[in-house]
Structure formats: C-alpha cells, structure tokens
Amino acid sequence: MRQIVLDTETTGLATRDGHRLIEIGCIELEQRRPTGNNFHVYLNPERNIDAEAVRIHGITQAFLADKPRFVEVVDGLMAYLDGAELIIHNADFDVGFLNHELMLAGRSDTIAQHCAVLDTLPLAKRLHPGQKASLDALCR
C-alpha cells in the first residue's frame, strides 16, 4: 500500500481571503515504511504572508522570492501523489488549499480524483477525547 504523509504551510488561514500555499512536504511510505522518495517544495505565493503565519512557520517573503510558483510544480506534484493514500492532520485545511491551487493553475481536477485521504485529526480526537489535538500537543 502506497501512502504519503503530507503537510503544507500557507500565507494565512483561508483561501477565500486569497491565501496561498508556500510549502508542500511529502514523505512516501510503502507498507508503512519510508521509501526515501519524498517530495518537498517551497513556493512563491505572489502575495504577502500574514505576520501571524510567519510567526508560526518562520517562512518569509524574501526567502520565497526566487522559488517556483505552484503552476510550475503542479504536474510533478500530481504525478507524485496519483494513486496514493494521503495521510494528513486536519486534511480539510491542506486539501482545501491544494484544490484551490489546482483551480488557480487552470486545472479542473481535485485531490480526491487522484488520491484517497486519511485525516488523522478525527483519529486523534477519538484517542484523546477532551484534549488538544494539534500536532504539537500530540507530540507532547
């Protein structure tokens, strides 16, 4: 079974406010073992990054100035993801941003057309009821 653990960073919290992806990181697993076939890219969002977002992830506009735009990496990303089960914590957030970027790149496909998605947030809430379910809290 091919799985990909995926996480993103963004310029802010909502695509409806024009926020964009600035980082995509993926680790491929086969039979739940890392293969070394990983995908990582920083992206130039062509917009400002909210100060609160910079405080969270530390990625600045100056750092991203020479990085590719999403449209330049989308074909390679989708080929990499195709057919895998994505494992994502709070998947609605990441998948929402990925689908928004696909639309902005002029594509009519969505992540769901390429991959199954397993959201670990509901699992964490079931295993630790009443506790914080952020990745930091879960690591603690």
mmCIF file of C-alpha atoms in Angstrom:
data_model
loop_
_atom_site.group_PDB
_atom_site.id
_atom_site.type_symbol
_atom_site.label_atom_id
_atom_site.label_comp_id
_atom_site.label_asym_id
_atom_site.label_seq_id
_atom_site.Cartn_x
_atom_site.Cartn_y
_atom_site.Cartn_z
ATOM 1 C CA MET A 1 0.000 0.000 0.000
ATOM 2 C CA ARG A 2 1.451 3.362 -1.066
ATOM 3 C CA GLN A 3 0.817 6.145 1.431
ATOM 4 C CA ILE A 4 2.048 9.717 1.516
ATOM 5 C CA VAL A 5 2.243 11.756 4.692
ATOM 6 C CA LEU A 6 1.591 15.340 3.559
ATOM 7 C CA ASP A 7 1.765 18.740 5.217
ATOM 8 C CA THR A 8 1.599 22.287 3.909
ATOM 9 C CA GLU A 9 2.365 25.815 5.042
ATOM 10 C CA THR A 10 0.390 28.805 3.827
ATOM 11 C CA THR A 11 0.334 32.600 3.752
ATOM 12 C CA GLY A 12 -2.697 32.622 6.058
ATOM 13 C CA LEU A 13 -5.748 30.676 7.116
ATOM 14 C CA ALA A 14 -8.326 30.963 4.329
ATOM 15 C CA THR A 15 -8.324 30.627 0.549
ATOM 16 C CA ARG A 16 -11.398 32.892 0.448
ATOM 17 C CA ASP A 17 -9.076 35.684 1.648
ATOM 18 C CA GLY A 18 -6.657 34.961 -1.176
ATOM 19 C CA HIS A 19 -4.171 32.967 0.883
ATOM 20 C CA ARG A 20 -1.858 30.587 -0.927
ATOM 21 C CA LEU A 21 0.411 27.613 -0.364
ATOM 22 C CA ILE A 22 4.071 28.363 0.343
ATOM 23 C CA GLU A 23 5.399 24.903 1.217
ATOM 24 C CA ILE A 24 4.426 21.311 0.463
ATOM 25 C CA GLY A 25 6.200 18.438 2.153
ATOM 26 C CA CYS A 26 5.536 14.752 1.489
ATOM 27 C CA ILE A 27 7.049 11.501 2.759
ATOM 28 C CA GLU A 28 6.227 8.358 0.806
ATOM 29 C CA LEU A 29 5.557 5.105 2.665
ATOM 30 C CA GLU A 30 5.298 1.602 1.199
ATOM 31 C CA GLN A 31 3.889 -0.958 3.620
ATOM 32 C CA ARG A 32 4.183 1.825 6.253
ATOM 33 C CA ARG A 33 7.946 2.135 5.758
ATOM 34 C CA PRO A 34 9.639 5.287 4.391
ATOM 35 C CA THR A 35 10.913 4.755 0.857
ATOM 36 C CA GLY A 36 13.125 7.833 0.604
ATOM 37 C CA ASN A 37 11.048 9.000 -2.374
ATOM 38 C CA ASN A 38 9.964 12.290 -0.821
ATOM 39 C CA PHE A 39 8.590 15.490 -2.347
ATOM 40 C CA HIS A 40 9.351 18.919 -0.928
ATOM 41 C CA VAL A 41 8.976 22.354 -2.440
ATOM 42 C CA TYR A 42 8.816 25.965 -1.315
ATOM 43 C CA LEU A 43 6.513 28.137 -3.421
ATOM 44 C CA ASN A 44 6.399 31.810 -4.316
ATOM 45 C CA PRO A 45 2.826 32.780 -3.420
ATOM 46 C CA GLU A 46 2.963 36.091 -5.297
ATOM 47 C CA ARG A 47 1.301 37.787 -2.317
ATOM 48 C CA ASN A 48 2.057 38.960 1.208
ATOM 49 C CA ILE A 49 2.323 36.480 4.071
ATOM 50 C CA ASP A 50 0.327 37.319 7.199
ATOM 51 C CA ALA A 51 2.573 38.267 10.126
ATOM 52 C CA GLU A 52 0.884 35.640 12.324
ATOM 53 C CA ALA A 53 1.649 32.957 9.720
ATOM 54 C CA VAL A 54 5.315 33.984 9.646
ATOM 55 C CA ARG A 55 5.394 33.715 13.463
ATOM 56 C CA ILE A 56 4.075 30.160 13.187
ATOM 57 C CA HIS A 57 6.218 28.764 10.365
ATOM 58 C CA GLY A 58 9.069 31.271 10.057
ATOM 59 C CA ILE A 59 8.924 31.398 6.252
ATOM 60 C CA THR A 60 9.361 34.910 4.848
ATOM 61 C CA GLN A 61 8.526 36.530 1.531
ATOM 62 C CA ALA A 62 12.195 37.348 0.997
ATOM 63 C CA PHE A 63 13.057 33.636 1.265
ATOM 64 C CA LEU A 64 10.305 32.703 -1.217
ATOM 65 C CA ALA A 65 11.078 35.414 -3.796
ATOM 66 C CA ASP A 66 13.109 33.114 -6.078
ATOM 67 C CA LYS A 67 11.052 29.958 -5.538
ATOM 68 C CA PRO A 68 8.788 28.448 -8.216
ATOM 69 C CA ARG A 69 5.091 29.213 -8.432
ATOM 70 C CA PHE A 70 2.590 26.394 -7.857
ATOM 71 C CA VAL A 71 1.716 26.273 -11.562
ATOM 72 C CA GLU A 72 5.361 25.396 -12.271
ATOM 73 C CA VAL A 73 5.366 22.328 -9.998
ATOM 74 C CA VAL A 74 1.770 21.116 -10.225
ATOM 75 C CA ASP A 75 2.328 18.429 -12.859
ATOM 76 C CA GLY A 76 5.185 16.834 -10.920
ATOM 77 C CA LEU A 77 3.244 17.047 -7.660
ATOM 78 C CA MET A 78 0.124 15.416 -9.077
ATOM 79 C CA ALA A 79 2.149 12.644 -10.738
ATOM 80 C CA TYR A 80 3.827 12.007 -7.373
ATOM 81 C CA LEU A 81 0.511 11.927 -5.459
ATOM 82 C CA ASP A 82 -1.501 9.951 -8.014
ATOM 83 C CA GLY A 83 -2.944 6.723 -6.655
ATOM 84 C CA ALA A 84 -1.616 7.135 -3.109
ATOM 85 C CA GLU A 85 -3.489 7.363 0.159
ATOM 86 C CA LEU A 86 -2.678 10.748 1.680
ATOM 87 C CA ILE A 87 -2.252 10.900 5.447
ATOM 88 C CA ILE A 88 -2.880 14.457 6.621
ATOM 89 C CA HIS A 89 -3.560 16.004 10.021
ATOM 90 C CA ASN A 90 -6.554 18.338 9.584
ATOM 91 C CA ALA A 91 -6.943 17.278 5.957
ATOM 92 C CA ASP A 92 -9.744 19.718 5.147
ATOM 93 C CA PHE A 93 -7.280 22.592 5.524
ATOM 94 C CA ASP A 94 -4.469 21.147 3.374
ATOM 95 C CA VAL A 95 -6.741 19.590 0.737
ATOM 96 C CA GLY A 96 -8.730 22.820 0.535
ATOM 97 C CA PHE A 97 -5.558 24.772 -0.222
ATOM 98 C CA LEU A 98 -4.321 22.153 -2.697
ATOM 99 C CA ASN A 99 -7.666 22.158 -4.537
ATOM 100 C CA HIS A 100 -7.669 25.967 -4.588
ATOM 101 C CA GLU A 101 -4.177 25.990 -6.093
ATOM 102 C CA LEU A 102 -5.234 23.423 -8.703
ATOM 103 C CA MET A 103 -8.117 25.695 -9.696
ATOM 104 C CA LEU A 104 -5.842 28.772 -9.863
ATOM 105 C CA ALA A 105 -3.461 26.777 -12.076
ATOM 106 C CA GLY A 106 -6.324 26.263 -14.539
ATOM 107 C CA ARG A 107 -6.909 22.614 -13.742
ATOM 108 C CA SER A 108 -10.343 21.072 -13.337
ATOM 109 C CA ASP A 109 -9.220 18.063 -11.266
ATOM 110 C CA THR A 110 -9.190 17.795 -7.481
ATOM 111 C CA ILE A 111 -7.109 15.874 -4.971
ATOM 112 C CA ALA A 112 -9.994 13.418 -4.446
ATOM 113 C CA GLN A 113 -9.781 12.433 -8.112
ATOM 114 C CA HIS A 114 -6.174 11.305 -7.609
ATOM 115 C CA CYS A 115 -5.948 10.095 -4.012
ATOM 116 C CA ALA A 116 -7.743 8.736 -1.024
ATOM 117 C CA VAL A 117 -7.321 10.920 2.071
ATOM 118 C CA LEU A 118 -6.975 9.774 5.673
ATOM 119 C CA ASP A 119 -7.418 12.626 8.164
ATOM 120 C CA THR A 120 -5.583 11.962 11.432
ATOM 121 C CA LEU A 121 -7.370 14.775 13.313
ATOM 122 C CA PRO A 122 -10.608 12.810 13.963
ATOM 123 C CA LEU A 123 -8.485 9.815 14.972
ATOM 124 C CA ALA A 124 -6.546 11.948 17.463
ATOM 125 C CA LYS A 125 -9.778 13.340 18.911
ATOM 126 C CA ARG A 126 -11.168 9.813 19.325
ATOM 127 C CA LEU A 127 -7.995 8.551 21.010
ATOM 128 C CA HIS A 128 -7.606 11.604 23.276
ATOM 129 C CA PRO A 129 -11.121 12.928 23.973
ATOM 130 C CA GLY A 130 -11.291 16.367 25.536
ATOM 131 C CA GLN A 131 -7.603 17.080 24.907
ATOM 132 C CA LYS A 132 -5.908 19.340 22.398
ATOM 133 C CA ALA A 133 -5.367 17.555 19.095
ATOM 134 C CA SER A 134 -2.773 19.816 17.453
ATOM 135 C CA LEU A 135 0.376 18.090 16.219
ATOM 136 C CA ASP A 136 2.407 19.834 18.934
ATOM 137 C CA ALA A 137 0.013 18.646 21.648
ATOM 138 C CA LEU A 138 0.020 15.109 20.269
ATOM 139 C CA CYS A 139 3.813 15.031 20.218
ATOM 140 C CA ARG A 140 3.881 16.064 23.879
#
